[in-house]
Coordinates of C-alpha atoms (C1' of nucleotides) in Angstrom, one line a residue:
Chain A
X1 CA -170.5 -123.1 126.6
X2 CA -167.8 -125.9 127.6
X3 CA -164.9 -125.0 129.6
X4 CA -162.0 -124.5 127.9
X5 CA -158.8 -125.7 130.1
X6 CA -155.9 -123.7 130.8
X7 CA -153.7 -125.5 128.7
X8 CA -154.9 -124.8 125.7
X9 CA -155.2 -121.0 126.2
X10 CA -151.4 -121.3 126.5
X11 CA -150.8 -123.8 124.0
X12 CA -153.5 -123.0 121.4
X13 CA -153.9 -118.8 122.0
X14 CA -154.8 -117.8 118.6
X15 CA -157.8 -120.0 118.6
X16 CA -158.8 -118.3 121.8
X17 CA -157.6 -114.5 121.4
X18 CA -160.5 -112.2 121.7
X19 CA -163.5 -115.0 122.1
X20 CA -165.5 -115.5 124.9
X21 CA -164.8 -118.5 127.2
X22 CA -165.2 -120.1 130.0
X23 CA -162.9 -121.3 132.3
X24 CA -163.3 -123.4 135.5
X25 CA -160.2 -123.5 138.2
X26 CA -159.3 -122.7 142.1
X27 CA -158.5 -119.5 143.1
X28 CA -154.8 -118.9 144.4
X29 CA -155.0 -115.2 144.8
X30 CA -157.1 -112.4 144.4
X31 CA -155.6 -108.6 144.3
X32 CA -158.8 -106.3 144.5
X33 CA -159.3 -102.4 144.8
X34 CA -162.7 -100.7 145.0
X35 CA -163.8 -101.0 141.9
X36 CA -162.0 -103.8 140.2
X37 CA -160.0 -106.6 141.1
X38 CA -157.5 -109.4 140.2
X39 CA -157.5 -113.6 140.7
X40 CA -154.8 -115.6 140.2
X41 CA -157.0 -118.7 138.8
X42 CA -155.4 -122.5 138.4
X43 CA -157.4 -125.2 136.5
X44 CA -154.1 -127.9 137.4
X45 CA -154.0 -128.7 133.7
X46 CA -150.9 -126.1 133.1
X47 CA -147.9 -124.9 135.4
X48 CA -149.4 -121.2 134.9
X49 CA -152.2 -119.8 136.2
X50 CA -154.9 -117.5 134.1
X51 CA -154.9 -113.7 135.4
X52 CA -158.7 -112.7 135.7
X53 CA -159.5 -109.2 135.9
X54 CA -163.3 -108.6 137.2
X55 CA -165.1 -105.1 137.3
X56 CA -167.5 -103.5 139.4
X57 CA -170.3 -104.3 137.1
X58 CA -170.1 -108.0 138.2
X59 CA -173.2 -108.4 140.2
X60 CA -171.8 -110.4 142.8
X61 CA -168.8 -107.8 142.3
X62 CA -168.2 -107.6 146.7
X63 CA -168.3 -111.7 147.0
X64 CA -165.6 -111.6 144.4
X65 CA -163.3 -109.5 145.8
X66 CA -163.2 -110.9 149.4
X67 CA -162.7 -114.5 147.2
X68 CA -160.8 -116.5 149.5
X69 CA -157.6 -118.6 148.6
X70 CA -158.7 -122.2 147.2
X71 CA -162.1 -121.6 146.5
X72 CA -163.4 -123.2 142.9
X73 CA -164.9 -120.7 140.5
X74 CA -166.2 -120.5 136.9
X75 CA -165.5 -117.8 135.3
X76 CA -167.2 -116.6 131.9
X77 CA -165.4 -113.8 129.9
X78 CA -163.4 -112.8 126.8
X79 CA -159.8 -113.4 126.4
X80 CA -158.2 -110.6 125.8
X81 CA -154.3 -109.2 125.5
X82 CA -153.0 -108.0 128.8
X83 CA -151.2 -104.6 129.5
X84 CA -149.4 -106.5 132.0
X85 CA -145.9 -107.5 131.6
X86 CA -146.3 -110.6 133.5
X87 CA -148.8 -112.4 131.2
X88 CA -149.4 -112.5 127.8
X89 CA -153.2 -112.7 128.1
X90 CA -155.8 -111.9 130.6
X91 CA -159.5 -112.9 130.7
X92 CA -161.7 -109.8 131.4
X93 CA -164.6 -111.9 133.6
X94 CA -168.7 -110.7 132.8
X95 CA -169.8 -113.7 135.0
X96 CA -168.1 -115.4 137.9
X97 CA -169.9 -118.4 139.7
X98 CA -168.3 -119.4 142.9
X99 CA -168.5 -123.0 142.8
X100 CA -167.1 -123.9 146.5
X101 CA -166.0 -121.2 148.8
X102 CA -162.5 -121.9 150.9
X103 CA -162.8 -121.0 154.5
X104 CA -160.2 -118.5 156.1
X105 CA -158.4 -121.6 157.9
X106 CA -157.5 -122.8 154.3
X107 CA -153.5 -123.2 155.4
X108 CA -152.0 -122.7 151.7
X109 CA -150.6 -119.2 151.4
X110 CA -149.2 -117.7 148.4
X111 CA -146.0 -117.4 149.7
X112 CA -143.2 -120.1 150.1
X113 CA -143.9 -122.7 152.4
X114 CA -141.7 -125.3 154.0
X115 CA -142.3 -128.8 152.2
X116 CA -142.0 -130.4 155.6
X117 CA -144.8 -128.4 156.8
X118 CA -146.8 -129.3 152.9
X119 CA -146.9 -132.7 154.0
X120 CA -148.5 -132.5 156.7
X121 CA -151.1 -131.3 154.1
X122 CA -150.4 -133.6 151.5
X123 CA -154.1 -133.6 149.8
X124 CA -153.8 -129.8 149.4
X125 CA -150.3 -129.8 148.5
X126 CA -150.7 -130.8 144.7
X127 CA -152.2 -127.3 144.4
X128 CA -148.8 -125.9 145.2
X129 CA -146.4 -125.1 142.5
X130 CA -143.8 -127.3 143.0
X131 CA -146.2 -130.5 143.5
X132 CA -148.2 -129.3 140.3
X133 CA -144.7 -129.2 138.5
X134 CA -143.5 -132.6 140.5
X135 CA -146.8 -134.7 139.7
X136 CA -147.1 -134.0 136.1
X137 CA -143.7 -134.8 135.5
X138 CA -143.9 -137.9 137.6
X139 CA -147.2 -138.3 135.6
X140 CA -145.3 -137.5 132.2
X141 CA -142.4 -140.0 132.8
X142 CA -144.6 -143.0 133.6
X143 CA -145.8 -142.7 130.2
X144 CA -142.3 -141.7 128.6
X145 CA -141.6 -145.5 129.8
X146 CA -144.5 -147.3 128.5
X147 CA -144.0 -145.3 125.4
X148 CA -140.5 -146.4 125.6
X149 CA -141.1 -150.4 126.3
X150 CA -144.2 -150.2 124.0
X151 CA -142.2 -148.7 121.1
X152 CA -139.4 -151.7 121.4
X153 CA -141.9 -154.6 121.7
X154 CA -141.6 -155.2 125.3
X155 CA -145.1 -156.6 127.1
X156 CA -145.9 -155.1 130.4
X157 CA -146.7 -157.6 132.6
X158 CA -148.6 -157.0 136.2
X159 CA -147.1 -159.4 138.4
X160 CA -148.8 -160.3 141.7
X161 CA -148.6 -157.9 144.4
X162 CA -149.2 -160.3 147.2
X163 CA -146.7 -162.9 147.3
X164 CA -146.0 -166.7 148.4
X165 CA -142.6 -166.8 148.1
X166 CA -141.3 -166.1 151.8
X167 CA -137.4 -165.7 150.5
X168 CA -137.2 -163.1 147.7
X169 CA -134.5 -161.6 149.9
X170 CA -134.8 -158.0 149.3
X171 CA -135.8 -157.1 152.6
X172 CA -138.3 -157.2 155.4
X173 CA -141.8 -157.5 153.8
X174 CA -145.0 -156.8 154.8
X175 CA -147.2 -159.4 156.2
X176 CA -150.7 -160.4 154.5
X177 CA -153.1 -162.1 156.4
X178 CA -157.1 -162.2 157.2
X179 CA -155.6 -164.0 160.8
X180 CA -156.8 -162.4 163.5
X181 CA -154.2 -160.6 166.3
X182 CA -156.2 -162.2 169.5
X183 CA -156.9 -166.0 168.6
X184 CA -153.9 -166.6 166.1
X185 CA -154.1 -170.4 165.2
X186 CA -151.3 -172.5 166.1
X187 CA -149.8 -175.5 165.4
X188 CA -148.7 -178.6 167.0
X189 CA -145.2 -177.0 167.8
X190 CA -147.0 -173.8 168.9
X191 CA -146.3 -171.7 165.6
X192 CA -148.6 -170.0 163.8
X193 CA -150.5 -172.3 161.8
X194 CA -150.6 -170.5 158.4
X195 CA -152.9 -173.1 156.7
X196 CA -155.8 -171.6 158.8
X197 CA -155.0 -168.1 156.9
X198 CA -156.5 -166.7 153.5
X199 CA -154.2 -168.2 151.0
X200 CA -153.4 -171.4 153.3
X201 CA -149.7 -170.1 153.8
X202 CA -147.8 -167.2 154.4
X203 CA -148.4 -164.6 152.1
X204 CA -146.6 -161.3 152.3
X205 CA -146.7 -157.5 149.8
X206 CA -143.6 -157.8 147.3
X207 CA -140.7 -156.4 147.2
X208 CA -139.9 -157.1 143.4
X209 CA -141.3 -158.3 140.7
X210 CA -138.3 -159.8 138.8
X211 CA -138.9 -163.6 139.7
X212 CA -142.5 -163.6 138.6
X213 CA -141.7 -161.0 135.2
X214 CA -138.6 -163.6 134.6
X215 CA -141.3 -166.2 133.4
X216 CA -143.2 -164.3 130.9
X217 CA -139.6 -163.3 130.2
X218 CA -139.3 -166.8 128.7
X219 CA -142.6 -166.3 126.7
X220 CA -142.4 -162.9 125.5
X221 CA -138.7 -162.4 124.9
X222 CA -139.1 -158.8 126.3
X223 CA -141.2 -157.6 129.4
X224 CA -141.5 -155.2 131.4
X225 CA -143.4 -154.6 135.1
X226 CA -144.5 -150.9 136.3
X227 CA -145.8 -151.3 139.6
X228 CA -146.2 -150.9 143.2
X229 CA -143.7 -152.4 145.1
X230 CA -143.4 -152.9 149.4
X231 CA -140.2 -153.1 151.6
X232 CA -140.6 -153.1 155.3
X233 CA -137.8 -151.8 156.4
X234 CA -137.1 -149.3 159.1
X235 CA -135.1 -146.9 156.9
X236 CA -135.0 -143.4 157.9
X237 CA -133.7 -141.5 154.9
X238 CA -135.0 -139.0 152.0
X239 CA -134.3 -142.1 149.5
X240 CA -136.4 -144.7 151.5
X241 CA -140.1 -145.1 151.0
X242 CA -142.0 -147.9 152.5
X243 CA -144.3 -148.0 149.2
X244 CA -142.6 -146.9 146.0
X245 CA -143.0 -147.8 142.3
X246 CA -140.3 -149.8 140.5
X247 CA -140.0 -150.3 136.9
X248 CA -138.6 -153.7 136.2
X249 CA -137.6 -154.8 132.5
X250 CA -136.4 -158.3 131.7
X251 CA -134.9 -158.9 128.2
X252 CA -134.2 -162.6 126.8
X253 CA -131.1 -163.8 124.4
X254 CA -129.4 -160.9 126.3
X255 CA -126.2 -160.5 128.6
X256 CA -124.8 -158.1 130.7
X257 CA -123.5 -155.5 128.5
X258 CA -127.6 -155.6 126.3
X259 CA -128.6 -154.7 130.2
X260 CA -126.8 -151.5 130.4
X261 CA -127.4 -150.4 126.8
X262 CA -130.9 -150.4 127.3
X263 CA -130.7 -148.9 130.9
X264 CA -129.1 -146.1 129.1
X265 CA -131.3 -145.5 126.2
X266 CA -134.6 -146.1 128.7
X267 CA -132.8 -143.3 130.7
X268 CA -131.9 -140.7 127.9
X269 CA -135.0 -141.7 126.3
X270 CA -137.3 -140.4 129.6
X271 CA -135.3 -137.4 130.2
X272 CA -135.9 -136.0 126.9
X273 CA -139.4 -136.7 126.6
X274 CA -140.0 -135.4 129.7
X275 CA -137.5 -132.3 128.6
X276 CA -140.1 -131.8 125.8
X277 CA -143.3 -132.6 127.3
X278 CA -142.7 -130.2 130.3
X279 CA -140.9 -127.8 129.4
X280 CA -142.9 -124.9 132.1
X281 CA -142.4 -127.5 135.0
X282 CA -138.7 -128.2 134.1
X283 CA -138.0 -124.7 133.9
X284 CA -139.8 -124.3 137.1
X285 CA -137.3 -126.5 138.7
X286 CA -134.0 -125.6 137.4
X287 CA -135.1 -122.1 138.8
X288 CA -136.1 -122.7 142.2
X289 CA -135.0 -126.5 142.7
X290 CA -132.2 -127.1 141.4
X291 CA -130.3 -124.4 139.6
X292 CA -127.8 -127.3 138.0
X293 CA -130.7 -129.1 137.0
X294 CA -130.3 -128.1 133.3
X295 CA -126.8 -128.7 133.2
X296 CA -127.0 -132.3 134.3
X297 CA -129.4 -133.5 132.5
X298 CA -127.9 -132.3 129.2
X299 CA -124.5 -133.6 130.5
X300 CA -126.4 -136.9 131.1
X301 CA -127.9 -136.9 127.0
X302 CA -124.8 -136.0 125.3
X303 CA -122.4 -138.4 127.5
X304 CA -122.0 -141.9 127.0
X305 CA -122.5 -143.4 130.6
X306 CA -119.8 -144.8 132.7
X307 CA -118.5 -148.2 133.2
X308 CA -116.2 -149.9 135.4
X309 CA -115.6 -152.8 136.9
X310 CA -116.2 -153.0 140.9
X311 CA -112.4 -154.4 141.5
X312 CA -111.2 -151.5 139.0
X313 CA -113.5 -149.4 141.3
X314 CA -111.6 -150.6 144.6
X315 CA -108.7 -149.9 142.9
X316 CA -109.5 -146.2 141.8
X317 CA -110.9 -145.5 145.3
X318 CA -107.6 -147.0 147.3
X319 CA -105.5 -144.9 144.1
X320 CA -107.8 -141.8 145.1
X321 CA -105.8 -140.8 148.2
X322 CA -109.4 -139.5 149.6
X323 CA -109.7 -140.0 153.1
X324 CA -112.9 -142.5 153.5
X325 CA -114.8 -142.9 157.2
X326 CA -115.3 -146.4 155.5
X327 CA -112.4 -149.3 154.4
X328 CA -112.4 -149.7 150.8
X329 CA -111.9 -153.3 150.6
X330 CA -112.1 -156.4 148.1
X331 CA -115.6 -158.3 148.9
X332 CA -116.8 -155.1 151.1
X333 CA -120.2 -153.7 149.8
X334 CA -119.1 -149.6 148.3
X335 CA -120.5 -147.7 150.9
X336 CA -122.5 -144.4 149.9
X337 CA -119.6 -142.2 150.3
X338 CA -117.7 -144.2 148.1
X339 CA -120.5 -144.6 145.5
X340 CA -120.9 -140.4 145.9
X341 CA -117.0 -140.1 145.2
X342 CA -117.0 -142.7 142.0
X343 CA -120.2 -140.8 140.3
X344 CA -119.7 -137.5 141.3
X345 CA -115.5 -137.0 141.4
X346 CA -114.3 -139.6 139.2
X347 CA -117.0 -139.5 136.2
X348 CA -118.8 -136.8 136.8
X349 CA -121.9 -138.5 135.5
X350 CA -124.1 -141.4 135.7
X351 CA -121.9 -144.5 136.3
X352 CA -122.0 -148.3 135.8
X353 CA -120.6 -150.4 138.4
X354 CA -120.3 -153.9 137.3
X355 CA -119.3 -157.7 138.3
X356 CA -119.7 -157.2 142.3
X357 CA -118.2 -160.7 144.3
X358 CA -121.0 -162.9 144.2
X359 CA -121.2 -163.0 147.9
X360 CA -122.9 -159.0 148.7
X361 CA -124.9 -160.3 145.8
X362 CA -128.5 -161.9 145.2
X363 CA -128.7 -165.5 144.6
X364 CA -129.9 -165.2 141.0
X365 CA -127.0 -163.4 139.9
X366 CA -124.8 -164.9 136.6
X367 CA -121.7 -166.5 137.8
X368 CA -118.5 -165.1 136.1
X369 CA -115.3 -166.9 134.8
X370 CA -113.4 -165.8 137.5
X371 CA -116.2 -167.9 140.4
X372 CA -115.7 -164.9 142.1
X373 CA -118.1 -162.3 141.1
X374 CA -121.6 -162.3 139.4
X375 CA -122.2 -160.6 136.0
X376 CA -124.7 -157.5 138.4
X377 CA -124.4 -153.9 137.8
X378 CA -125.7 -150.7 139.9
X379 CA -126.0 -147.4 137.9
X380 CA -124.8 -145.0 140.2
X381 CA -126.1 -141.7 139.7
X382 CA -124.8 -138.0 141.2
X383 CA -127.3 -136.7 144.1
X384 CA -129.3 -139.7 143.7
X385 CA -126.8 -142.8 144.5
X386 CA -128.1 -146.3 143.3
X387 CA -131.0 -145.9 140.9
X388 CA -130.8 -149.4 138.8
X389 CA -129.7 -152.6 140.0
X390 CA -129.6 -155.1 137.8
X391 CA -127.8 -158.5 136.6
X392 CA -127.3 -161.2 133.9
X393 CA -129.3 -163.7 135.7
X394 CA -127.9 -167.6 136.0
X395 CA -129.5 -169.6 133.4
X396 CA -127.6 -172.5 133.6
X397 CA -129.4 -174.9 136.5
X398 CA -126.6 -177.0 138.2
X399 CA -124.7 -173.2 138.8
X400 CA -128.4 -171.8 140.2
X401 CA -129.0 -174.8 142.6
X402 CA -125.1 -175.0 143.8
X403 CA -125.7 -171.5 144.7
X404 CA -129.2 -172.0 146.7
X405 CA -127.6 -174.7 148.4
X406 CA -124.8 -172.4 149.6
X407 CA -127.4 -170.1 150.2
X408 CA -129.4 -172.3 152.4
X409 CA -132.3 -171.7 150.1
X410 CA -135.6 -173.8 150.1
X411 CA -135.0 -175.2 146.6
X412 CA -139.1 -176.6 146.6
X413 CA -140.0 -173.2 147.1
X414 CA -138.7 -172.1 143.7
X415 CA -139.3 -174.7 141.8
X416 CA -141.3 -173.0 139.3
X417 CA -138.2 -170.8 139.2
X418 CA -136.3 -173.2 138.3
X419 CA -138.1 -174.7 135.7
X420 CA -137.5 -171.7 133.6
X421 CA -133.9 -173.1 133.2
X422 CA -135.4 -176.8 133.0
X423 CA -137.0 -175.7 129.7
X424 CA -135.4 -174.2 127.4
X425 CA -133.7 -171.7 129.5
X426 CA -131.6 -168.8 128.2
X427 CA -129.5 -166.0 128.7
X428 CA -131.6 -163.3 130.1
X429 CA -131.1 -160.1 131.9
X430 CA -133.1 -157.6 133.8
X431 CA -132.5 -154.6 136.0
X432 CA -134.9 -152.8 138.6
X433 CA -135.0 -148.8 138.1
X434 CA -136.8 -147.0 141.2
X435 CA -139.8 -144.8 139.8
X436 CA -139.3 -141.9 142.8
X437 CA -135.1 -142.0 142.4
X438 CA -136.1 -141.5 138.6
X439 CA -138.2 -138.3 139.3
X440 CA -135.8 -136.6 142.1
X441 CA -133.0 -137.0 139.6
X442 CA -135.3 -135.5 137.1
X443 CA -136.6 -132.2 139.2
X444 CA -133.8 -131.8 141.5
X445 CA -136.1 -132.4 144.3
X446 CA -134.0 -134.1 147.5
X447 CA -136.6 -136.0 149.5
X448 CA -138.4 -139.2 148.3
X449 CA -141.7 -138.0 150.0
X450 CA -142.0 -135.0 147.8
X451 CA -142.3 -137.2 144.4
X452 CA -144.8 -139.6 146.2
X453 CA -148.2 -138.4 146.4
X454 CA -148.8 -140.1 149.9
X455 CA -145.9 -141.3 150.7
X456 CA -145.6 -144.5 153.3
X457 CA -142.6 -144.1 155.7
X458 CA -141.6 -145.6 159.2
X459 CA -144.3 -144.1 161.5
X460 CA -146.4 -142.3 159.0
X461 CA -149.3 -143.6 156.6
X462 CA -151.4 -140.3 157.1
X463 CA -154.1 -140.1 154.3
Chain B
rU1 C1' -132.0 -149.0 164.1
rC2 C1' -127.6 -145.6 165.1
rC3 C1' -125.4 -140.4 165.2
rU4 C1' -126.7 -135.3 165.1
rC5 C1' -129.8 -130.9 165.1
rG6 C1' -134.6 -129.1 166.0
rA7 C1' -140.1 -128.3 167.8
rU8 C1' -142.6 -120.7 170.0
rA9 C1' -149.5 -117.5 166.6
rG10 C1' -152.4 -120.8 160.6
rC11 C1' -147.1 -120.3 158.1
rU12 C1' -141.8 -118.6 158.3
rC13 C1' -139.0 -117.0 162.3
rA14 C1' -137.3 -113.7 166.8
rA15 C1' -137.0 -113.5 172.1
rC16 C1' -131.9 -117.7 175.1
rG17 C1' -133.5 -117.4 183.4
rG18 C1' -137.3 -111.9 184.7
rU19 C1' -144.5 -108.9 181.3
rA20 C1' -144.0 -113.9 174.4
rG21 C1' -142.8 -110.3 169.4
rA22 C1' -142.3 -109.4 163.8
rG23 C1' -143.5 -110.4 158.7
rC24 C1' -147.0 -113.1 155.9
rA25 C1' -152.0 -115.2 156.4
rU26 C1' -157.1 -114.1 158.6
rC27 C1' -161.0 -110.2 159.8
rC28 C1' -162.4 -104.7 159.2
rG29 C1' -161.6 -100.2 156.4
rG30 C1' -159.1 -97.5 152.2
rC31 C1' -157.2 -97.5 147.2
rU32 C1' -159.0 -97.0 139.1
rG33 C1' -153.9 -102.1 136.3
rU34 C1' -152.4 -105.4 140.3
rU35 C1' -149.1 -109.7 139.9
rA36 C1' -145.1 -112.3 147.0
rA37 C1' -150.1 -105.7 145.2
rC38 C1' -150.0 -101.4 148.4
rC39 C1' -151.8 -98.2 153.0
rG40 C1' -154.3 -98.0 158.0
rG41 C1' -156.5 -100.9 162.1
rA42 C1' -158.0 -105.5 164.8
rG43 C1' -158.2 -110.4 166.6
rG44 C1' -154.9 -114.5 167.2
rG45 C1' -150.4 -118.3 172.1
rU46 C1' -151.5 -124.4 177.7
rU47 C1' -143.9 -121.9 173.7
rG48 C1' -144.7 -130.5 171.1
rC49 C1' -145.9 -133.8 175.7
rU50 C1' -144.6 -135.5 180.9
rG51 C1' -141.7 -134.6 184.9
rG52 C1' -137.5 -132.0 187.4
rU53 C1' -134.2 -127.6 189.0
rU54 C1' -135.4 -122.4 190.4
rC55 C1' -138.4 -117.1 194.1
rG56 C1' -139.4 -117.2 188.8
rA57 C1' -138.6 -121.7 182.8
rA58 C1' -140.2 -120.7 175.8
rU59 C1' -135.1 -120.3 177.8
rC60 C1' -131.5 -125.1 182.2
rC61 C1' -131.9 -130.8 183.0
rA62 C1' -134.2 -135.9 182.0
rG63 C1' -137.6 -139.0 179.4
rC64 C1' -141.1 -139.4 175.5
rU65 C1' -143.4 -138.0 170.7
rC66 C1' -142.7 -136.0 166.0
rG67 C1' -139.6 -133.7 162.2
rG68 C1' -134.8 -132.3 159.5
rG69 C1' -129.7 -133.8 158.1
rG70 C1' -126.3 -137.9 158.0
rA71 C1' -125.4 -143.5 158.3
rG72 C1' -127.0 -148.7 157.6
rC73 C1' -130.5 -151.6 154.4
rC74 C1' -131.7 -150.8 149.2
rA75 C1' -134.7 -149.0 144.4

RNA sequence: UCCUCGAUAGCUCAACGGUAGAGCAUCCGGCUGUUAACCGGAGGGUUGCUGGUUCGAAUCCAGCUCGGGGAGCCA
């Protein structure tokens, strides 16, 4: 007999009412009397668990019954209705194989625990019902976006994760080398002498893939990475993660305003599927997560997004008569209690801030009319803060290499990059959506390392 | 990196200068429909680390480590 999963007992019942199965999962907890008992079992392919009820005519009846929390069973038995108000269904057990015991150290208990102490046991925790709920959906939602790319005619493309380019300017980045820490090789001016090491220069993790997915951008029209993504930085905070995910689209023959639109569908387009895919795990959250959950996500499907323009947004914050720890100021970056007060006060709801002066801006960014601010934009959403950034991107080379040169960039490192706009460049656009920011404003869950399965911060790479 | 709060049993917490406790978990026993099962009993501690003050420190002080919240950097 083949093991039926959990799922589909829930999903499919009337195929399985009244047959015999079998069912394979870990315990989570077992209620027993003298002559009969209860187990909470968990296969991890559905939010809830199957109620077993086992008998003292089970030969191994005494084993069962002292079952301890987290062992891995197999159970044989026939699905039947359950008296219970709890469960629909129930499987009445004539065989149980224990298939790994747990030991009485096992430190998951069925009641709540902290999730700063679950990661500290972050390969048990997925057995937990929040990090079931939280890695399907994060599972669920990477799909929801290749569904999404895939359905528009986007290609995914996996750009390099160890880079050349020394000036992406995103941040600190991690160094890649096969050098070793004792005898580092050094040149004649007593530097490190790079074209001893792996790749013959300095190589380092990425922080973003948007220079590299910018030149199939000018093949395929529309792209689209999905990957792993690196930032060095010593940032302390629940929406920092040393290693995170970031999806990256990059459309061609498209401006500023084609940027948003489809940052908006790819947004409403994931929140639904994800809505419909998991609707056990979403429930699960707007219960015990986040009780507004529901509420703001619907608010987010039926409303158009936000837009204004980042002087209007100076404006509106200066009109606002709130009293800011920060300045609000022309050609100062919107600090985080300003970007709080513009999405969660003023709109109310996810929020496009646009045209930022070109100088708190990268060096790719679109110069506008004005030669005072690039066509960017940051969707700004409540609880979450920035979740895309994204620009127009300059096509137009003597603007590009005026701007490096202000910049004090390497121009011969980039060369390639600026080749897109020697041939046949275009207008293009692209933003960068944060995978992890994407699933805490989808579960309501407030801390970056709980959507990350190991999650790399300042001081910890456990596991 | 800065500000702030914290660290006591496996977990969640109490004790706040005078013998370190509870609930849950674990172990043993009881219980014929439980579902955070219930009832009885038992074991379980270098009070994060190092030093200091004191007759006496979990408690007061300093440094360090780690963690929470906030800020900067950003996604």
């Amino acid at each position: 007999m083949d093991v039926v999963l959990i799922r589909d007992l829930f999903r499919q019942t009337d195929k399985y009412i009244n047959q015999s199965i079998k069912v394979g999962g870990w315990v989570r907890t077992v209620r027993a009397s003298k002559a009969f008992g209860f187990i909470e079992l968990n296969d991890g392919t559905f939010f809830s668990s199957l109620q077993v009820v086992f008998e003292e005519s089970l030969n191994n009846f005494k084993d069962i019954a002292k079952l301890i929390t987290g062992s891995a069973i197999i159970v044989e038995g026939v699905l039947v209705e359950s008296p219970g108000a709890k469960q629909p269904f129930e499987l009445k057990a004539q065989n149980i194989v224990i298939e790994g015991l747990s030991s009485q150290d096992y430190p998951l208990q069925k009641k709540r625990h902290s999730f700063e102490f679950l990661r500290t046991i972050a390969h048990l925790r997925p057995r937990t019902n929040t990090f079931s709920a939280v890695f399907r959906v994060r599972s669920i939602a990477a799909y929801a976006i290749h569904k999404f790319f895939q359905e528009r005619g986007f290609v995914y493309v996996h750009t390099p994760v160890i880079t050349g380019s020394d000036a992406e300017g995103a941040g600190e980045m991690f160094r890649v080398t096969t050098l070793g820490f004792d005898q580092t090789p050094r040149n004649e001016q007593g530097k490190v002498d790079f074209s001893k090491d792996f790749f013959g220069k300095e190589t380092n993790l990425t922080v973003s893939g948007q220079l590299n997915v910018e030149t199939y951008c000018m093949a395929f029209n529309k792209v689209y990475t999905f990957g792993p993504t690196f930032r060095a930085e010593n940032s302390n905070t629940a929406r920092h993660a040393a290693e995170f995910w970031m999806i990256e689209p990059e459309i061609a023959f498209a401006d500023l305003g084609d940027n948003m639109k489809l940052a908006e569908e790819m947004m409403k387009y994931i929140i639904s599927y994800v809505m419909d895919t998991a609707p056990e795990e979403m429930n699960f959250f707007n219960s015990f997560i986040d009780k507004s959950l529901f509420n703001r996500l619907e608010n987010v499907l039926q409303s158009e997004f936000g837009h204004i323009a980042y002087t209007d947004a100076i404006n509106e914050l200066k009109k606002s008569g709130e009293n800011f720890d920060y300045p609000v100021k022309w050609g100062y970056d919107l600090q985080t209690e300003h970007e709080r007060y513009l999405s969660e006060k003023i709109f109310g709801k996810p929020v496009f801030v646009t045209d930022y002066p070109k100088e708190i801006k990268a060096f790719y960014m679109r110069m506008n009319e004005d030669g005072k601010t690039v066509a960017a934009m940051d969707l700004l959403a409540p609880g979450v803060g920035e979740i895309i950034g994204g620009s127009q991107r300059e096509e137009r080379l003597d603007y590009l290499e005026k701007r490096m040169d202000e910049l004090g960039l390497n121009k011969d490192e980039y060369q390639w990059y600026l080749d897109l706009r020697r041939y046949g460049g275009t207008r293009h656009a692209g933003f960068g959506l944060g995978f992890e920011r994407l699933i805490m404003y989808l579960t309501g869950m407030t801390n970056i390392r709980d959507v990350i399965s190991f999650p790399r911060t300042p001081k910890n790479a456990e596991f």
